[in-house]
Amino acid sequence: MTRRDFPLADAAREFVRHPSPWMIGATWAAAATARLIVGDWQITDALVPLVMIGAFPLVEWLVHVVILHWRPRRLGPVVVDTRLARDHRRHHAAPRDVPLIFIPWPTLLWLLPVVTGVALVAFPRLGLGLTFLALLTALGLGYEWCHYLIHSDYKPKSDVYRAIWRNHRRHHFKNEHYWFTVTSSGTADRLLGTCPDPATVPTSPTAKNLHVTPAR
């Protein structure tokens, strides 16, 4: 099936076959329902989303660079590595392998309870914590959908999505040292110096084999 023959409806059917959207979506539904029940709406319930949406490209960039592109390190006899970093290396090696596109469900088994705990104890009001949790999981669902769509056969139809699609595909197929944002283009990458003119960047021989020293 070519990209031209892959409509959004088919993409959505494939998307919901994987556990990550259901796990994040269930947490979002619970948080949004609880938020409506609790009530107690205040101005900070509007400010928190503004801050989170503004910061999300930076958070996305940091997670991608620091956690997903973690280079295994040896501390004495122990090699320090993580499942997320290992799976991300596999994702670079096989960017069309659909299960590798999503956040691993074993990671979500502990990550979702952790962020729920933070939402419940780290905010001065329960309602504000639930606002944070509902938006965070909505952003997480948006990330999973956008990342999946970029790696699928869906053809970009809008200029905004085309820019996002091109940005992330450059990271995978041009040079893994640049273009780290996934759900936006020219945001955190531009701010942090990882959005060069593609014409000036050499094609990396290790884009599909992270952290391997290329042969001379």
JSON list of C-alpha atoms in Angstrom, two decimals:
[
{"chain": "A", "resi": 1, "resn": "MET", "atom": "CA", "xyz": [0.00, 0.00, 0.00]},
{"chain": "A", "resi": 2, "resn": "THR", "atom": "CA", "xyz": [1.46, 3.36, -0.98]},
{"chain": "A", "resi": 3, "resn": "ARG", "atom": "CA", "xyz": [1.32, 6.50, 1.12]},
{"chain": "A", "resi": 4, "resn": "ARG", "atom": "CA", "xyz": [-1.33, 7.90, -1.27]},
{"chain": "A", "resi": 5, "resn": "ASP", "atom": "CA", "xyz": [-3.63, 4.97, -0.46]},
{"chain": "A", "resi": 6, "resn": "PHE", "atom": "CA", "xyz": [-3.45, 5.26, 3.33]},
{"chain": "A", "resi": 7, "resn": "PRO", "atom": "CA", "xyz": [-6.28, 7.49, 4.65]},
{"chain": "A", "resi": 8, "resn": "LEU", "atom": "CA", "xyz": [-6.63, 8.78, 8.20]},
{"chain": "A", "resi": 9, "resn": "ALA", "atom": "CA", "xyz": [-9.39, 6.26, 8.95]},
{"chain": "A", "resi": 10, "resn": "ASP", "atom": "CA", "xyz": [-7.01, 3.37, 8.25]},
{"chain": "A", "resi": 11, "resn": "ALA", "atom": "CA", "xyz": [-4.33, 5.07, 10.32]},
{"chain": "A", "resi": 12, "resn": "ALA", "atom": "CA", "xyz": [-6.75, 5.42, 13.23]},
{"chain": "A", "resi": 13, "resn": "ARG", "atom": "CA", "xyz": [-7.74, 1.74, 13.02]},
{"chain": "A", "resi": 14, "resn": "GLU", "atom": "CA", "xyz": [-4.09, 0.73, 13.25]},
{"chain": "A", "resi": 15, "resn": "PHE", "atom": "CA", "xyz": [-3.40, 3.25, 16.01]},
{"chain": "A", "resi": 16, "resn": "VAL", "atom": "CA", "xyz": [-6.02, 1.82, 18.37]},
{"chain": "A", "resi": 17, "resn": "ARG", "atom": "CA", "xyz": [-4.69, -1.71, 17.95]},
{"chain": "A", "resi": 18, "resn": "HIS", "atom": "CA", "xyz": [-1.76, -0.84, 20.24]},
{"chain": "A", "resi": 19, "resn": "PRO", "atom": "CA", "xyz": [-1.79, -0.68, 24.06]},
{"chain": "A", "resi": 20, "resn": "SER", "atom": "CA", "xyz": [-0.19, 2.74, 24.57]},
{"chain": "A", "resi": 21, "resn": "PRO", "atom": "CA", "xyz": [-3.12, 4.84, 23.25]},
{"chain": "A", "resi": 22, "resn": "TRP", "atom": "CA", "xyz": [-5.56, 2.85, 25.40]},
{"chain": "A", "resi": 23, "resn": "MET", "atom": "CA", "xyz": [-3.46, 3.17, 28.55]},
{"chain": "A", "resi": 24, "resn": "ILE", "atom": "CA", "xyz": [-2.88, 6.88, 28.13]},
{"chain": "A", "resi": 25, "resn": "GLY", "atom": "CA", "xyz": [-6.47, 7.43, 26.97]},
{"chain": "A", "resi": 26, "resn": "ALA", "atom": "CA", "xyz": [-7.92, 5.62, 30.00]},
{"chain": "A", "resi": 27, "resn": "THR", "atom": "CA", "xyz": [-5.82, 7.78, 32.32]},
{"chain": "A", "resi": 28, "resn": "TRP", "atom": "CA", "xyz": [-6.97, 10.90, 30.47]},
{"chain": "A", "resi": 29, "resn": "ALA", "atom": "CA", "xyz": [-10.63, 9.86, 30.71]},
{"chain": "A", "resi": 30, "resn": "ALA", "atom": "CA", "xyz": [-10.33, 9.19, 34.45]},
{"chain": "A", "resi": 31, "resn": "ALA", "atom": "CA", "xyz": [-8.50, 12.48, 35.06]},
{"chain": "A", "resi": 32, "resn": "ALA", "atom": "CA", "xyz": [-10.96, 14.53, 32.97]},
{"chain": "A", "resi": 33, "resn": "THR", "atom": "CA", "xyz": [-13.98, 12.91, 34.66]},
{"chain": "A", "resi": 34, "resn": "ALA", "atom": "CA", "xyz": [-12.52, 13.50, 38.11]},
{"chain": "A", "resi": 35, "resn": "ARG", "atom": "CA", "xyz": [-11.72, 17.09, 37.20]},
{"chain": "A", "resi": 36, "resn": "LEU", "atom": "CA", "xyz": [-15.33, 17.76, 36.21]},
{"chain": "A", "resi": 37, "resn": "ILE", "atom": "CA", "xyz": [-16.60, 16.17, 39.43]},
{"chain": "A", "resi": 38, "resn": "VAL", "atom": "CA", "xyz": [-14.22, 18.12, 41.69]},
{"chain": "A", "resi": 39, "resn": "GLY", "atom": "CA", "xyz": [-15.06, 21.50, 40.16]},
{"chain": "A", "resi": 40, "resn": "ASP", "atom": "CA", "xyz": [-13.42, 24.41, 42.04]},
{"chain": "A", "resi": 41, "resn": "TRP", "atom": "CA", "xyz": [-12.37, 26.16, 38.83]},
{"chain": "A", "resi": 42, "resn": "GLN", "atom": "CA", "xyz": [-9.89, 29.01, 39.26]},
{"chain": "A", "resi": 43, "resn": "ILE", "atom": "CA", "xyz": [-7.72, 31.17, 37.03]},
{"chain": "A", "resi": 44, "resn": "THR", "atom": "CA", "xyz": [-4.76, 28.86, 37.59]},
{"chain": "A", "resi": 45, "resn": "ASP", "atom": "CA", "xyz": [-6.68, 26.12, 35.78]},
{"chain": "A", "resi": 46, "resn": "ALA", "atom": "CA", "xyz": [-6.21, 28.22, 32.65]},
{"chain": "A", "resi": 47, "resn": "LEU", "atom": "CA", "xyz": [-2.62, 29.24, 33.40]},
{"chain": "A", "resi": 48, "resn": "VAL", "atom": "CA", "xyz": [-1.32, 25.70, 33.93]},
{"chain": "A", "resi": 49, "resn": "PRO", "atom": "CA", "xyz": [-2.34, 24.55, 30.42]},
{"chain": "A", "resi": 50, "resn": "LEU", "atom": "CA", "xyz": [-0.76, 27.65, 28.87]},
{"chain": "A", "resi": 51, "resn": "VAL", "atom": "CA", "xyz": [2.53, 26.94, 30.64]},
{"chain": "A", "resi": 52, "resn": "MET", "atom": "CA", "xyz": [2.43, 23.23, 29.79]},
{"chain": "A", "resi": 53, "resn": "ILE", "atom": "CA", "xyz": [1.68, 23.78, 26.12]},
{"chain": "A", "resi": 54, "resn": "GLY", "atom": "CA", "xyz": [4.44, 26.39, 25.89]},
{"chain": "A", "resi": 55, "resn": "ALA", "atom": "CA", "xyz": [6.95, 24.13, 27.63]},
{"chain": "A", "resi": 56, "resn": "PHE", "atom": "CA", "xyz": [6.01, 20.91, 25.83]},
{"chain": "A", "resi": 57, "resn": "PRO", "atom": "CA", "xyz": [8.41, 21.32, 22.86]},
{"chain": "A", "resi": 58, "resn": "LEU", "atom": "CA", "xyz": [11.29, 21.86, 25.29]},
{"chain": "A", "resi": 59, "resn": "VAL", "atom": "CA", "xyz": [10.29, 18.84, 27.38]},
{"chain": "A", "resi": 60, "resn": "GLU", "atom": "CA", "xyz": [9.93, 16.75, 24.23]},
{"chain": "A", "resi": 61, "resn": "TRP", "atom": "CA", "xyz": [13.41, 17.85, 23.08]},
{"chain": "A", "resi": 62, "resn": "LEU", "atom": "CA", "xyz": [15.01, 17.06, 26.47]},
{"chain": "A", "resi": 63, "resn": "VAL", "atom": "CA", "xyz": [13.37, 13.62, 26.72]},
{"chain": "A", "resi": 64, "resn": "HIS", "atom": "CA", "xyz": [14.46, 12.78, 23.18]},
{"chain": "A", "resi": 65, "resn": "VAL", "atom": "CA", "xyz": [18.05, 13.95, 23.65]},
{"chain": "A", "resi": 66, "resn": "VAL", "atom": "CA", "xyz": [18.75, 12.92, 27.26]},
{"chain": "A", "resi": 67, "resn": "ILE", "atom": "CA", "xyz": [16.61, 9.79, 27.73]},
{"chain": "A", "resi": 68, "resn": "LEU", "atom": "CA", "xyz": [15.89, 8.28, 24.31]},
{"chain": "A", "resi": 69, "resn": "HIS", "atom": "CA", "xyz": [19.35, 8.99, 22.89]},
{"chain": "A", "resi": 70, "resn": "TRP", "atom": "CA", "xyz": [21.07, 7.89, 26.08]},
{"chain": "A", "resi": 71, "resn": "ARG", "atom": "CA", "xyz": [24.44, 6.37, 25.24]},
{"chain": "A", "resi": 72, "resn": "PRO", "atom": "CA", "xyz": [25.14, 3.20, 27.27]},
{"chain": "A", "resi": 73, "resn": "ARG", "atom": "CA", "xyz": [27.81, 3.86, 29.88]},
{"chain": "A", "resi": 74, "resn": "ARG", "atom": "CA", "xyz": [29.99, 1.41, 31.77]},
{"chain": "A", "resi": 75, "resn": "LEU", "atom": "CA", "xyz": [30.42, 1.89, 35.51]},
{"chain": "A", "resi": 76, "resn": "GLY", "atom": "CA", "xyz": [32.94, -0.74, 36.47]},
{"chain": "A", "resi": 77, "resn": "PRO", "atom": "CA", "xyz": [31.46, -4.12, 35.53]},
{"chain": "A", "resi": 78, "resn": "VAL", "atom": "CA", "xyz": [27.95, -2.66, 35.05]},
{"chain": "A", "resi": 79, "resn": "VAL", "atom": "CA", "xyz": [26.60, -1.23, 31.79]},
{"chain": "A", "resi": 80, "resn": "VAL", "atom": "CA", "xyz": [24.07, 1.50, 32.51]},
{"chain": "A", "resi": 81, "resn": "ASP", "atom": "CA", "xyz": [21.31, 1.43, 29.90]},
{"chain": "A", "resi": 82, "resn": "THR", "atom": "CA", "xyz": [17.53, 1.72, 29.89]},
{"chain": "A", "resi": 83, "resn": "ARG", "atom": "CA", "xyz": [14.67, 0.00, 28.14]},
{"chain": "A", "resi": 84, "resn": "LEU", "atom": "CA", "xyz": [13.55, 3.30, 26.62]},
{"chain": "A", "resi": 85, "resn": "ALA", "atom": "CA", "xyz": [16.98, 3.93, 25.12]},
{"chain": "A", "resi": 86, "resn": "ARG", "atom": "CA", "xyz": [17.29, 0.36, 23.84]},
{"chain": "A", "resi": 87, "resn": "ASP", "atom": "CA", "xyz": [13.85, 0.47, 22.25]},
{"chain": "A", "resi": 88, "resn": "HIS", "atom": "CA", "xyz": [14.62, 3.85, 20.71]},
{"chain": "A", "resi": 89, "resn": "ARG", "atom": "CA", "xyz": [17.77, 2.43, 19.11]},
{"chain": "A", "resi": 90, "resn": "ARG", "atom": "CA", "xyz": [15.60, -0.35, 17.70]},
{"chain": "A", "resi": 91, "resn": "HIS", "atom": "CA", "xyz": [13.16, 2.29, 16.45]},
{"chain": "A", "resi": 92, "resn": "HIS", "atom": "CA", "xyz": [15.95, 4.06, 14.56]},
{"chain": "A", "resi": 93, "resn": "ALA", "atom": "CA", "xyz": [17.08, 0.75, 13.09]},
{"chain": "A", "resi": 94, "resn": "ALA", "atom": "CA", "xyz": [13.53, -0.06, 11.91]},
{"chain": "A", "resi": 95, "resn": "PRO", "atom": "CA", "xyz": [11.53, 3.20, 11.74]},
{"chain": "A", "resi": 96, "resn": "ARG", "atom": "CA", "xyz": [8.60, 1.50, 10.00]},
{"chain": "A", "resi": 97, "resn": "ASP", "atom": "CA", "xyz": [8.21, -1.21, 12.67]},
{"chain": "A", "resi": 98, "resn": "VAL", "atom": "CA", "xyz": [4.89, -0.02, 14.10]},
{"chain": "A", "resi": 99, "resn": "PRO", "atom": "CA", "xyz": [5.11, -1.38, 17.69]},
{"chain": "A", "resi": 100, "resn": "LEU", "atom": "CA", "xyz": [8.45, 0.39, 18.15]},
{"chain": "A", "resi": 101, "resn": "ILE", "atom": "CA", "xyz": [6.84, 3.75, 17.34]},
{"chain": "A", "resi": 102, "resn": "PHE", "atom": "CA", "xyz": [4.85, 3.79, 20.58]},
{"chain": "A", "resi": 103, "resn": "ILE", "atom": "CA", "xyz": [5.92, 4.37, 24.18]},
{"chain": "A", "resi": 104, "resn": "PRO", "atom": "CA", "xyz": [6.56, 0.83, 25.50]},
{"chain": "A", "resi": 105, "resn": "TRP", "atom": "CA", "xyz": [3.61, -0.35, 27.57]},
{"chain": "A", "resi": 106, "resn": "PRO", "atom": "CA", "xyz": [5.85, -1.72, 30.39]},
{"chain": "A", "resi": 107, "resn": "THR", "atom": "CA", "xyz": [7.19, 1.83, 30.78]},
{"chain": "A", "resi": 108, "resn": "LEU", "atom": "CA", "xyz": [3.64, 3.19, 31.00]},
{"chain": "A", "resi": 109, "resn": "LEU", "atom": "CA", "xyz": [2.84, 0.65, 33.76]},
{"chain": "A", "resi": 110, "resn": "TRP", "atom": "CA", "xyz": [5.04, 2.68, 36.10]},
{"chain": "A", "resi": 111, "resn": "LEU", "atom": "CA", "xyz": [5.09, 6.08, 34.41]},
{"chain": "A", "resi": 112, "resn": "LEU", "atom": "CA", "xyz": [1.33, 6.68, 34.48]},
{"chain": "A", "resi": 113, "resn": "PRO", "atom": "CA", "xyz": [1.03, 5.92, 38.24]},
{"chain": "A", "resi": 114, "resn": "VAL", "atom": "CA", "xyz": [4.02, 8.20, 38.89]},
{"chain": "A", "resi": 115, "resn": "VAL", "atom": "CA", "xyz": [2.55, 11.18, 37.03]},
{"chain": "A", "resi": 116, "resn": "THR", "atom": "CA", "xyz": [-0.81, 10.51, 38.69]},
{"chain": "A", "resi": 117, "resn": "GLY", "atom": "CA", "xyz": [0.87, 10.59, 42.09]},
{"chain": "A", "resi": 118, "resn": "VAL", "atom": "CA", "xyz": [2.61, 13.84, 41.20]},
{"chain": "A", "resi": 119, "resn": "ALA", "atom": "CA", "xyz": [-0.71, 15.35, 40.13]},
{"chain": "A", "resi": 120, "resn": "LEU", "atom": "CA", "xyz": [-2.36, 14.34, 43.40]},
{"chain": "A", "resi": 121, "resn": "VAL", "atom": "CA", "xyz": [0.35, 15.49, 45.85]},
{"chain": "A", "resi": 122, "resn": "ALA", "atom": "CA", "xyz": [2.43, 18.21, 44.18]},
{"chain": "A", "resi": 123, "resn": "PHE", "atom": "CA", "xyz": [-0.28, 20.83, 43.60]},
{"chain": "A", "resi": 124, "resn": "PRO", "atom": "CA", "xyz": [-1.94, 23.10, 46.17]},
{"chain": "A", "resi": 125, "resn": "ARG", "atom": "CA", "xyz": [-5.43, 22.09, 44.98]},
{"chain": "A", "resi": 126, "resn": "LEU", "atom": "CA", "xyz": [-6.76, 18.71, 43.90]},
{"chain": "A", "resi": 127, "resn": "GLY", "atom": "CA", "xyz": [-8.55, 20.35, 40.99]},
{"chain": "A", "resi": 128, "resn": "LEU", "atom": "CA", "xyz": [-5.34, 21.94, 39.75]},
{"chain": "A", "resi": 129, "resn": "GLY", "atom": "CA", "xyz": [-3.51, 18.62, 39.93]},
{"chain": "A", "resi": 130, "resn": "LEU", "atom": "CA", "xyz": [-6.26, 16.98, 37.92]},
{"chain": "A", "resi": 131, "resn": "THR", "atom": "CA", "xyz": [-6.08, 19.79, 35.35]},
{"chain": "A", "resi": 132, "resn": "PHE", "atom": "CA", "xyz": [-2.36, 19.05, 35.03]},
{"chain": "A", "resi": 133, "resn": "LEU", "atom": "CA", "xyz": [-2.95, 15.30, 34.69]},
{"chain": "A", "resi": 134, "resn": "ALA", "atom": "CA", "xyz": [-5.75, 15.65, 32.14]},
{"chain": "A", "resi": 135, "resn": "LEU", "atom": "CA", "xyz": [-3.68, 17.95, 29.95]},
{"chain": "A", "resi": 136, "resn": "LEU", "atom": "CA", "xyz": [-0.48, 15.91, 30.32]},
{"chain": "A", "resi": 137, "resn": "THR", "atom": "CA", "xyz": [-2.21, 12.73, 29.16]},
{"chain": "A", "resi": 138, "resn": "ALA", "atom": "CA", "xyz": [-3.92, 14.64, 26.33]},
{"chain": "A", "resi": 139, "resn": "LEU", "atom": "CA", "xyz": [-0.49, 15.86, 25.21]},
{"chain": "A", "resi": 140, "resn": "GLY", "atom": "CA", "xyz": [0.78, 12.30, 25.51]},
{"chain": "A", "resi": 141, "resn": "LEU", "atom": "CA", "xyz": [-2.01, 11.01, 23.27]},
{"chain": "A", "resi": 142, "resn": "GLY", "atom": "CA", "xyz": [-1.26, 13.78, 20.79]},
{"chain": "A", "resi": 143, "resn": "TYR", "atom": "CA", "xyz": [2.40, 12.83, 20.80]},
{"chain": "A", "resi": 144, "resn": "GLU", "atom": "CA", "xyz": [1.66, 9.15, 20.19]},
{"chain": "A", "resi": 145, "resn": "TRP", "atom": "CA", "xyz": [-0.77, 9.93, 17.34]},
{"chain": "A", "resi": 146, "resn": "CYS", "atom": "CA", "xyz": [1.58, 12.42, 15.66]},
{"chain": "A", "resi": 147, "resn": "HIS", "atom": "CA", "xyz": [4.61, 10.14, 15.99]},
{"chain": "A", "resi": 148, "resn": "TYR", "atom": "CA", "xyz": [2.68, 7.17, 14.64]},
{"chain": "A", "resi": 149, "resn": "LEU", "atom": "CA", "xyz": [1.27, 9.16, 11.74]},
{"chain": "A", "resi": 150, "resn": "ILE", "atom": "CA", "xyz": [4.72, 10.43, 10.71]},
{"chain": "A", "resi": 151, "resn": "HIS", "atom": "CA", "xyz": [6.02, 6.87, 10.50]},
{"chain": "A", "resi": 152, "resn": "SER", "atom": "CA", "xyz": [2.92, 5.55, 8.75]},
{"chain": "A", "resi": 153, "resn": "ASP", "atom": "CA", "xyz": [2.05, 5.74, 5.05]},
{"chain": "A", "resi": 154, "resn": "TYR", "atom": "CA", "xyz": [-0.25, 8.71, 5.58]},
{"chain": "A", "resi": 155, "resn": "LYS", "atom": "CA", "xyz": [0.59, 11.52, 3.17]},
{"chain": "A", "resi": 156, "resn": "PRO", "atom": "CA", "xyz": [0.81, 15.08, 4.59]},
{"chain": "A", "resi": 157, "resn": "LYS", "atom": "CA", "xyz": [-2.02, 17.30, 3.35]},
{"chain": "A", "resi": 158, "resn": "SER", "atom": "CA", "xyz": [-1.47, 20.56, 5.24]},
{"chain": "A", "resi": 159, "resn": "ASP", "atom": "CA", "xyz": [1.56, 22.83, 5.35]},
{"chain": "A", "resi": 160, "resn": "VAL", "atom": "CA", "xyz": [1.75, 22.64, 9.16]},
{"chain": "A", "resi": 161, "resn": "TYR", "atom": "CA", "xyz": [1.73, 18.85, 9.28]},
{"chain": "A", "resi": 162, "resn": "ARG", "atom": "CA", "xyz": [4.08, 18.62, 6.30]},
{"chain": "A", "resi": 163, "resn": "ALA", "atom": "CA", "xyz": [6.64, 20.73, 8.20]},
{"chain": "A", "resi": 164, "resn": "ILE", "atom": "CA", "xyz": [6.33, 18.48, 11.28]},
{"chain": "A", "resi": 165, "resn": "TRP", "atom": "CA", "xyz": [6.53, 15.33, 9.13]},
{"chain": "A", "resi": 166, "resn": "ARG", "atom": "CA", "xyz": [9.61, 16.60, 7.31]},
{"chain": "A", "resi": 167, "resn": "ASN", "atom": "CA", "xyz": [11.32, 17.69, 10.54]},
{"chain": "A", "resi": 168, "resn": "HIS", "atom": "CA", "xyz": [11.06, 14.28, 12.20]},
{"chain": "A", "resi": 169, "resn": "ARG", "atom": "CA", "xyz": [11.92, 12.31, 9.08]},
{"chain": "A", "resi": 170, "resn": "ARG", "atom": "CA", "xyz": [15.10, 14.34, 8.72]},
{"chain": "A", "resi": 171, "resn": "HIS", "atom": "CA", "xyz": [16.05, 13.15, 12.21]},
{"chain": "A", "resi": 172, "resn": "HIS", "atom": "CA", "xyz": [15.60, 9.53, 11.11]},
{"chain": "A", "resi": 173, "resn": "PHE", "atom": "CA", "xyz": [16.84, 9.60, 7.54]},
{"chain": "A", "resi": 174, "resn": "LYS", "atom": "CA", "xyz": [19.22, 12.59, 7.34]},
{"chain": "A", "resi": 175, "resn": "ASN", "atom": "CA", "xyz": [21.08, 13.01, 10.63]},
{"chain": "A", "resi": 176, "resn": "GLU", "atom": "CA", "xyz": [20.16, 11.77, 14.11]},
{"chain": "A", "resi": 177, "resn": "HIS", "atom": "CA", "xyz": [22.03, 14.64, 15.80]},
{"chain": "A", "resi": 178, "resn": "TYR", "atom": "CA", "xyz": [19.41, 17.24, 14.77]},
{"chain": "A", "resi": 179, "resn": "TRP", "atom": "CA", "xyz": [15.64, 17.81, 14.59]},
{"chain": "A", "resi": 180, "resn": "PHE", "atom": "CA", "xyz": [14.61, 16.29, 17.93]},
{"chain": "A", "resi": 181, "resn": "THR", "atom": "CA", "xyz": [11.07, 17.63, 18.25]},
{"chain": "A", "resi": 182, "resn": "VAL", "atom": "CA", "xyz": [8.25, 15.38, 17.08]},
{"chain": "A", "resi": 183, "resn": "THR", "atom": "CA", "xyz": [4.97, 17.27, 17.42]},
{"chain": "A", "resi": 184, "resn": "SER", "atom": "CA", "xyz": [6.26, 20.66, 16.27]},
{"chain": "A", "resi": 185, "resn": "SER", "atom": "CA", "xyz": [8.78, 22.07, 13.82]},
{"chain": "A", "resi": 186, "resn": "GLY", "atom": "CA", "xyz": [11.23, 24.92, 14.32]},
{"chain": "A", "resi": 187, "resn": "THR", "atom": "CA", "xyz": [10.40, 25.36, 18.02]},
{"chain": "A", "resi": 188, "resn": "ALA", "atom": "CA", "xyz": [12.76, 23.85, 20.60]},
{"chain": "A", "resi": 189, "resn": "ASP", "atom": "CA", "xyz": [15.16, 22.71, 17.87]},
{"chain": "A", "resi": 190, "resn": "ARG", "atom": "CA", "xyz": [15.57, 26.28, 16.66]},
{"chain": "A", "resi": 191, "resn": "LEU", "atom": "CA", "xyz": [15.94, 27.59, 20.21]},
{"chain": "A", "resi": 192, "resn": "LEU", "atom": "CA", "xyz": [18.54, 24.96, 21.16]},
{"chain": "A", "resi": 193, "resn": "GLY", "atom": "CA", "xyz": [20.56, 24.96, 17.94]},
{"chain": "A", "resi": 194, "resn": "THR", "atom": "CA", "xyz": [19.46, 21.65, 16.44]},
{"chain": "A", "resi": 195, "resn": "CYS", "atom": "CA", "xyz": [17.55, 23.00, 13.43]},
{"chain": "A", "resi": 196, "resn": "PRO", "atom": "CA", "xyz": [20.25, 23.71, 10.82]},
{"chain": "A", "resi": 197, "resn": "ASP", "atom": "CA", "xyz": [19.78, 24.25, 7.11]},
{"chain": "A", "resi": 198, "resn": "PRO", "atom": "CA", "xyz": [19.44, 20.64, 5.85]},
{"chain": "A", "resi": 199, "resn": "ALA", "atom": "CA", "xyz": [21.60, 21.50, 2.84]},
{"chain": "A", "resi": 200, "resn": "THR", "atom": "CA", "xyz": [24.56, 22.10, 5.20]},
{"chain": "A", "resi": 201, "resn": "VAL", "atom": "CA", "xyz": [24.17, 18.82, 7.11]},
{"chain": "A", "resi": 202, "resn": "PRO", "atom": "CA", "xyz": [25.85, 15.62, 5.90]},
{"chain": "A", "resi": 203, "resn": "THR", "atom": "CA", "xyz": [23.80, 12.44, 5.78]},
{"chain": "A", "resi": 204, "resn": "SER", "atom": "CA", "xyz": [24.78, 10.47, 8.85]},
{"chain": "A", "resi": 205, "resn": "PRO", "atom": "CA", "xyz": [25.97, 6.87, 8.38]},
{"chain": "A", "resi": 206, "resn": "THR", "atom": "CA", "xyz": [24.68, 6.04, 11.88]},
{"chain": "A", "resi": 207, "resn": "ALA", "atom": "CA", "xyz": [21.11, 7.40, 11.69]},
{"chain": "A", "resi": 208, "resn": "LYS", "atom": "CA", "xyz": [19.87, 3.79, 11.79]},
{"chain": "A", "resi": 209, "resn": "ASN", "atom": "CA", "xyz": [22.58, 2.50, 14.09]},
{"chain": "A", "resi": 210, "resn": "LEU", "atom": "CA", "xyz": [22.88, 4.93, 16.97]},
{"chain": "A", "resi": 211, "resn": "HIS", "atom": "CA", "xyz": [26.15, 5.36, 18.88]},
{"chain": "A", "resi": 212, "resn": "VAL", "atom": "CA", "xyz": [28.15, 3.15, 16.52]},
{"chain": "A", "resi": 213, "resn": "THR", "atom": "CA", "xyz": [31.43, 4.70, 15.38]},
{"chain": "A", "resi": 214, "resn": "PRO", "atom": "CA", "xyz": [31.42, 4.69, 11.57]},
{"chain": "A", "resi": 215, "resn": "ALA", "atom": "CA", "xyz": [34.27, 2.93, 9.82]},
{"chain": "A", "resi": 216, "resn": "ARG", "atom": "CA", "xyz": [36.99, 5.17, 8.45]}
]
